[in-house]
Coordinates of C-alpha atoms and ligand atoms in Angstrom, one line a residue:
M1 CA -26.6 17.2 -24.8
L2 CA -26.7 19.2 -21.4
G3 CA -26.1 15.7 -19.5
S4 CA -23.0 15.0 -21.5
K5 CA -21.6 18.6 -20.7
V6 CA -21.9 18.1 -17.1
F7 CA -20.2 14.8 -17.3
D8 CA -17.4 16.5 -19.1
A9 CA -17.0 19.4 -16.5
E10 CA -17.2 16.6 -13.8
S11 CA -14.5 14.5 -15.3
A12 CA -12.3 17.7 -16.3
M13 CA -12.6 18.6 -12.5
E14 CA -11.6 15.0 -11.3
N15 CA -8.5 15.1 -13.8
E16 CA -7.6 18.3 -12.4
R17 CA -7.7 17.0 -8.9
E18 CA -5.8 13.8 -9.8
K19 CA -3.1 15.9 -11.3
E20 CA -2.8 17.8 -7.9
V21 CA -2.7 14.5 -5.9
I22 CA 0.1 13.1 -8.1
A23 CA 2.0 16.4 -7.9
L24 CA 2.1 16.6 -4.2
N25 CA 3.0 12.8 -4.0
E26 CA 5.8 13.5 -6.6
T27 CA 7.2 16.1 -4.4
K28 CA 7.5 13.3 -1.5
A29 CA 7.6 16.6 0.7
G30 CA 4.1 16.5 1.8
T31 CA 2.2 19.4 3.2
K32 CA 5.1 20.6 5.2
G33 CA 7.0 21.0 1.3
L34 CA 4.0 23.4 0.8
F35 CA 4.5 25.1 3.8
D36 CA 8.2 25.5 3.7
A37 CA 7.9 26.5 0.1
G38 CA 5.8 29.6 1.6
I39 CA 2.6 29.4 -0.3
Q40 CA 0.0 31.6 0.6
K41 CA -3.0 30.0 -1.2
I42 CA -3.6 26.4 -0.5
P43 CA -4.1 24.0 -3.6
N44 CA -7.6 23.3 -4.6
I45 CA -7.3 19.6 -3.4
F46 CA -7.4 20.8 0.3
I47 CA -10.5 23.0 0.2
R48 CA -13.5 21.9 2.0
S49 CA -16.8 21.7 0.0
P50 CA -19.2 24.6 0.9
E51 CA -21.7 22.2 2.3
D52 CA -19.1 21.1 4.7
I53 CA -18.4 24.4 5.9
A54 CA -22.0 25.4 6.1
E55 CA -22.9 22.2 8.2
D56 CA -20.2 23.7 10.9
L57 CA -21.8 26.9 11.0
K58 CA -25.3 25.1 11.6
R59 CA -23.9 22.7 14.1
G60 CA -22.1 25.5 16.4
R61 CA -19.6 24.6 19.1
S62 CA -20.1 23.2 22.8
C63 CA -18.0 24.4 25.7
L64 CA -18.3 20.9 27.4
Q65 CA -15.3 19.1 28.3
V66 CA -14.6 15.5 27.5
P67 CA -14.2 13.3 30.6
V68 CA -11.1 13.0 32.3
I69 CA -10.5 9.8 34.2
D70 CA -7.5 9.4 36.8
L71 CA -6.0 6.0 36.7
S72 CA -4.0 6.1 39.9
G73 CA -4.3 3.5 42.5
L74 CA -5.4 0.7 40.3
V75 CA -4.4 -3.0 41.1
D76 CA -5.3 -5.9 39.4
G77 CA -7.8 -7.3 41.7
V78 CA -11.2 -6.1 42.5
D79 CA -11.0 -3.3 45.1
Q80 CA -13.0 -0.2 45.7
R81 CA -10.7 1.8 43.7
R82 CA -11.0 -0.2 40.7
V83 CA -15.0 -0.4 41.0
E84 CA -14.9 3.6 40.9
V85 CA -12.8 3.8 38.0
V86 CA -14.5 1.1 36.1
G87 CA -17.8 3.1 36.9
Q88 CA -16.2 6.4 35.6
L89 CA -15.1 4.5 32.4
R90 CA -18.7 3.2 31.8
R91 CA -20.4 6.7 31.9
A92 CA -17.5 8.2 29.7
L93 CA -18.2 5.5 27.3
E94 CA -22.0 5.5 27.3
E95 CA -22.1 9.2 26.9
W96 CA -19.1 10.2 24.8
G97 CA -16.9 7.4 23.4
I98 CA -13.8 9.3 24.2
F99 CA -11.9 10.5 27.5
Q100 CA -8.5 11.6 28.5
V101 CA -6.6 9.7 31.2
V102 CA -4.1 11.1 33.6
N103 CA -1.8 9.1 36.0
H104 CA -1.8 6.1 33.3
G105 CA 1.7 5.0 34.1
V106 CA 3.4 6.3 31.0
P107 CA 6.3 8.4 32.3
P108 CA 6.1 12.0 30.8
S109 CA 9.6 11.7 29.6
V110 CA 8.4 8.8 27.2
L111 CA 5.5 11.2 26.0
D112 CA 7.8 14.4 25.4
G113 CA 10.4 12.1 24.0
M114 CA 7.9 10.6 21.3
L115 CA 6.6 14.1 20.4
A116 CA 10.3 15.4 20.0
G117 CA 11.1 12.3 18.0
I118 CA 8.4 12.6 15.5
R119 CA 8.9 16.2 15.1
Q120 CA 12.6 15.8 14.5
F121 CA 11.7 12.9 11.6
H122 CA 9.3 15.2 10.0
E123 CA 11.6 18.2 10.1
Q124 CA 14.7 16.7 8.8
D125 CA 15.6 17.5 5.2
V126 CA 13.4 16.0 2.5
E127 CA 16.3 14.1 1.0
M128 CA 16.7 12.2 4.3
K129 CA 13.2 10.9 4.4
K130 CA 12.1 10.5 1.0
D131 CA 13.1 7.0 0.5
L132 CA 10.3 6.2 3.3
Y133 CA 7.5 8.2 1.3
S134 CA 5.1 5.4 0.0
C135 CA 1.3 5.0 -0.8
D136 CA 1.8 1.5 -0.4
V137 CA -0.4 0.5 2.7
K138 CA 1.3 -2.8 2.9
R139 CA 4.7 -1.2 3.9
K140 CA 5.6 -1.7 7.6
V141 CA 7.2 1.6 8.1
R142 CA 6.3 4.5 5.5
Y143 CA 5.7 8.2 5.4
S144 CA 3.3 9.9 3.3
S145 CA 0.6 12.6 3.0
N146 CA -3.1 12.0 1.7
T147 CA -2.3 8.8 -0.1
E148 CA -6.0 7.8 0.7
L149 CA -6.8 10.4 -2.0
Y150 CA -5.9 7.7 -4.7
Y151 CA -9.0 5.8 -3.6
K152 CA -11.8 8.2 -2.7
A153 CA -12.9 11.8 -3.4
G154 CA -13.0 14.3 -0.6
A155 CA -10.8 17.3 0.5
A156 CA -7.3 16.5 1.4
C157 CA -6.0 16.8 4.8
W158 CA -3.3 19.4 5.8
R159 CA -1.1 16.7 7.6
D160 CA 1.8 14.3 6.9
T161 CA 2.0 10.9 8.6
L162 CA 4.8 8.6 9.5
S163 CA 2.9 4.9 9.8
I164 CA 4.2 2.0 11.7
S165 CA 2.1 -0.9 11.0
L166 CA 2.4 -3.9 13.5
Q167 CA -0.7 -5.6 12.1
L168 CA 1.2 -8.4 10.6
T169 CA 4.4 -8.8 12.7
E170 CA 3.4 -7.4 16.3
N171 CA 6.9 -6.2 16.8
V172 CA 9.2 -3.9 15.1
Q173 CA 13.0 -3.9 15.2
P174 CA 14.7 -0.6 16.1
E175 CA 16.7 -0.8 12.6
E176 CA 13.3 -0.7 10.9
L177 CA 12.5 2.7 12.1
P178 CA 13.7 6.0 11.1
T179 CA 16.9 7.0 13.0
A180 CA 15.4 10.4 14.0
C181 CA 12.8 8.7 16.3
R182 CA 14.2 5.2 16.7
S183 CA 14.8 5.0 20.6
T184 CA 11.9 7.2 21.3
T185 CA 9.5 5.2 19.3
V186 CA 10.5 1.7 20.7
E187 CA 9.9 3.2 24.2
F188 CA 6.6 4.8 23.4
I189 CA 5.2 1.5 21.6
K190 CA 6.2 -0.6 24.7
H191 CA 4.3 1.7 27.0
A192 CA 1.2 2.2 25.0
T193 CA 0.9 -1.4 24.3
K194 CA 0.7 -2.1 28.2
L195 CA -1.4 0.9 28.6
G196 CA -3.8 -0.6 25.9
E197 CA -4.0 -4.1 27.6
D198 CA -4.6 -2.5 31.1
L199 CA -7.6 -0.4 29.2
F200 CA -9.0 -3.4 27.6
R201 CA -9.2 -5.1 31.0
L202 CA -10.9 -2.0 32.6
L203 CA -13.4 -1.6 29.5
A204 CA -14.2 -5.6 29.8
E205 CA -15.2 -4.8 33.4
A206 CA -17.2 -1.7 32.4
L207 CA -19.1 -4.1 30.1
G208 CA -19.7 -6.7 33.0
L209 CA -17.6 -9.1 31.4
E210 CA -14.4 -11.1 32.7
Q211 CA -11.4 -8.8 33.2
D212 CA -9.7 -10.7 30.3
H213 CA -12.2 -11.3 28.1
L214 CA -11.1 -8.6 25.4
V215 CA -7.5 -9.4 25.5
G216 CA -8.5 -13.0 25.0
L217 CA -10.1 -11.9 22.0
D218 CA -6.9 -10.4 20.7
C219 CA -8.3 -7.0 20.6
A220 CA -5.0 -5.5 22.0
K221 CA -3.3 -6.8 19.0
G222 CA -2.7 -5.5 15.3
R223 CA -1.6 -2.2 16.4
Q224 CA -1.0 0.7 13.9
I225 CA 0.9 3.7 15.2
L226 CA 0.2 7.1 13.2
C227 CA 2.8 9.8 13.8
H228 CA 1.1 13.1 12.5
Y229 CA 2.8 16.5 11.7
Y230 CA 0.3 19.3 11.2
P231 CA 2.3 22.3 9.6
P232 CA 0.9 25.7 10.2
C233 CA -1.7 26.4 7.6
P234 CA -2.1 29.8 5.5
E235 CA -5.7 29.4 5.0
P236 CA -6.8 27.3 8.0
E237 CA -10.5 28.0 7.6
L238 CA -10.6 26.3 4.1
T239 CA -9.5 23.2 5.3
L240 CA -8.7 20.5 8.0
G241 CA -6.1 18.8 9.7
A242 CA -8.0 15.8 9.7
N243 CA -11.4 15.5 8.3
K244 CA -14.3 13.9 10.4
H245 CA -14.0 10.4 10.6
T246 CA -14.4 7.3 13.2
D247 CA -11.4 5.2 13.7
T248 CA -11.1 1.7 12.1
S249 CA -10.0 0.2 15.4
F250 CA -11.3 -1.5 18.8
I251 CA -9.8 1.7 20.9
S252 CA -7.1 4.2 19.6
I253 CA -4.9 5.8 22.2
V254 CA -3.7 9.2 21.2
L255 CA -0.8 11.5 22.4
Q256 CA -1.4 15.1 21.2
D257 CA 0.9 18.1 22.1
Q258 CA -0.1 21.5 23.7
S259 CA -1.4 23.0 20.4
G260 CA -5.0 22.1 20.5
G261 CA -7.3 21.5 17.5
L262 CA -8.5 17.8 18.2
Q263 CA -12.4 18.0 18.6
A264 CA -15.0 15.5 19.1
L265 CA -18.7 15.4 18.0
H266 CA -21.0 15.2 20.9
N267 CA -24.6 15.7 20.9
N268 CA -24.1 16.9 17.6
K269 CA -21.8 19.6 18.6
W270 CA -18.0 20.0 18.1
V271 CA -16.0 19.6 21.7
D272 CA -12.5 20.8 22.0
V273 CA -10.4 18.1 23.3
H274 CA -8.2 20.3 25.4
P275 CA -4.5 19.4 25.9
I276 CA -3.7 18.5 29.2
P277 CA 0.1 18.1 29.9
G278 CA 0.9 14.3 30.4
A279 CA -2.6 13.0 29.7
L280 CA -3.3 10.6 27.0
I281 CA -6.6 10.5 25.0
V282 CA -8.6 7.2 24.5
N283 CA -11.3 7.0 21.9
L284 CA -13.5 4.0 20.9
G285 CA -13.5 2.9 17.3
D286 CA -16.0 1.1 15.1
F287 CA -14.8 -2.4 15.9
F288 CA -15.6 -1.7 19.7
Q289 CA -19.0 -0.4 18.8
I290 CA -19.8 -3.8 16.9
I291 CA -18.4 -6.4 19.5
S292 CA -20.3 -4.4 22.2
N293 CA -23.4 -4.7 20.3
G294 CA -24.0 -1.0 20.3
K295 CA -23.8 -0.6 24.0
F296 CA -20.2 1.7 23.6
K297 CA -20.4 3.9 20.7
T298 CA -17.5 4.9 18.0
V299 CA -17.0 8.6 18.1
E300 CA -16.5 11.2 15.2
H301 CA -13.6 13.4 15.4
R302 CA -11.6 15.7 13.5
V303 CA -8.4 18.2 13.7
L304 CA -8.6 21.8 12.8
S305 CA -5.9 23.6 10.9
S306 CA -4.1 26.5 12.5
Q307 CA -2.1 29.3 11.2
A308 CA 0.0 29.3 14.6
G309 CA 3.7 29.6 14.1
R310 CA 4.5 26.1 15.0
P311 CA 3.2 22.5 13.7
R312 CA 1.0 20.3 15.7
I313 CA 2.4 16.9 16.4
S314 CA 0.2 13.9 17.5
V315 CA 0.6 10.3 17.7
A316 CA -2.2 7.8 17.4
C317 CA -2.1 4.2 18.3
F318 CA -4.7 2.2 16.8
F319 CA -5.5 -1.4 18.4
M320 CA -7.1 -2.9 15.3
G321 CA -7.3 -6.7 16.5
R322 CA -5.8 -9.7 15.0
I323 CA -5.6 -9.9 11.1
E324 CA -3.4 -12.9 10.4
P325 CA -4.4 -15.6 10.7
P326 CA -8.0 -14.2 9.8
T327 CA -10.1 -13.7 12.9
I328 CA -13.8 -13.3 12.9
Y329 CA -15.1 -10.7 15.3
S330 CA -18.7 -10.6 16.3
P331 CA -20.9 -8.9 18.9
I332 CA -20.2 -10.7 22.2
H333 CA -22.7 -13.3 23.0
E334 CA -23.0 -12.1 26.8
L335 CA -23.9 -8.6 25.5
I336 CA -26.8 -10.0 23.5
S337 CA -30.4 -10.2 25.2
E338 CA -33.9 -9.8 24.5
L339 CA -33.7 -6.2 25.3
N340 CA -30.5 -5.6 23.2
P341 CA -30.9 -8.1 20.4
L342 CA -27.9 -8.8 18.0
Q343 CA -27.4 -5.6 16.0
Y344 CA -24.4 -6.2 14.1
K345 CA -22.8 -8.7 11.3
E346 CA -19.5 -10.3 12.1
F347 CA -16.3 -9.3 10.4
T348 CA -12.7 -9.7 9.8
V349 CA -10.3 -6.8 10.1
E350 CA -9.3 -7.2 6.5
D351 CA -12.8 -7.3 5.3
Y352 CA -13.5 -4.1 7.3
L353 CA -10.6 -2.3 5.9
V354 CA -11.3 -3.3 2.4
K355 CA -14.8 -1.4 2.7
F356 CA -13.1 1.4 4.4
V357 CA -11.0 2.1 1.5
A358 CA -13.8 1.7 -0.9
R359 CA -16.2 3.9 1.1
K360 CA -18.1 6.6 -0.3
R361 CA -17.5 10.1 1.4
G362 CA -20.0 10.8 4.2
K363 CA -21.1 7.3 4.4
P364 CA -19.9 5.7 7.9
V365 CA -18.8 2.1 7.1
I366 CA -20.2 0.6 10.1
H367 CA -23.8 0.8 8.8
Q368 CA -22.6 -1.6 6.2
F369 CA -22.3 -4.1 9.0
E370 CA -25.6 -3.5 10.7
L371 CA -28.4 -6.2 10.6
N372 CA -31.8 -5.8 9.0
L373 CA -30.8 -3.1 6.7
Ligands
LIG401 C1 -6.3 9.5 13.7 C2 -6.6 10.8 14.4 C3 -6.0 12.7 15.9 C4 -4.9 13.7 16.2 O1 -5.2 9.4 13.5 O2 -7.4 8.8 13.6 O3 -7.9 11.1 14.9 O4 -4.9 14.4 17.2 N1 -5.6 11.6 15.1 O5 -4.2 13.7 15.3
LIG402 NI1 -9.2 9.2 14.5

């Protein structure tokens, strides 16, 4: 009897939660809508579990800094400068899985323009953007808040996102983008794509492979651009802007404004990724860990909420590889040896994403691709 009471209480909570998710979706105004309405208490779906908060207290914070790598003076051939940068990248990836780049060739005006455009998109009247609100992950351009809550339990994140998926088409026509951020987004995507390809060449060298090996595997294809808006939060200590996660990508290039809040997990402590004007953040995702046969690891990260008087804007450009026609990725042959035997199963991007959507909270998806488990 007791068992069925517990079950009833759990399903009642589940129903309550579902109602809150549906109510939030129906407003089509996202978390920004809650902020604009002046709420002082955040809805329950946003509240982190006591275990999650306790884990933080136990873990503590670190005052280390993620590596900053200067990409100036690189030419395509092999010269001294390139060898030096590749060495810095290798160390950053072996120790951290995340770093910042400066002098990366993307003009500051393109970065500032992108941040301003994304802010404008999110800050326009709900009437202007509500037609784009959708939970349908197949839509190429859509805006949403916490749609993943339909699939899995866990706290909602205090942010809204405009997503642009170039996974199936590889390009976007300006008219497909919202007018508020159209030209700035086209420019940003062009530059981020070029930087991504440059980085994959450097990363291949850092793995001891031919410069074009990763680009040749289409790792720089299948981009997805997530343009986030984190409104100020009345109870920032109870929720997060982005829950702890690793990215389902080979690499992600992240542009953040000067608000701060992004943290990476390093040696089991949270490290702030300090904003540097003009810099971009690069982090490895799960796919890179698999194809490098565990040599370079994916990195857990999250975003704190803040009560500050202004929103935080960031843009993450995921390089997810080719999804169509389905392409099989597996640990790179040259990186498998007696000392480092094969560690992962092969995967297709679609297959990985299906498992990602169905994942249980707190259980990294990459474990499902480890061999001998
Ligand atoms: C992401 C992410 C970080 C940020 O979109 O996966 O980690 O700063 N974003 O918004
Ligand atoms: Ni991320």
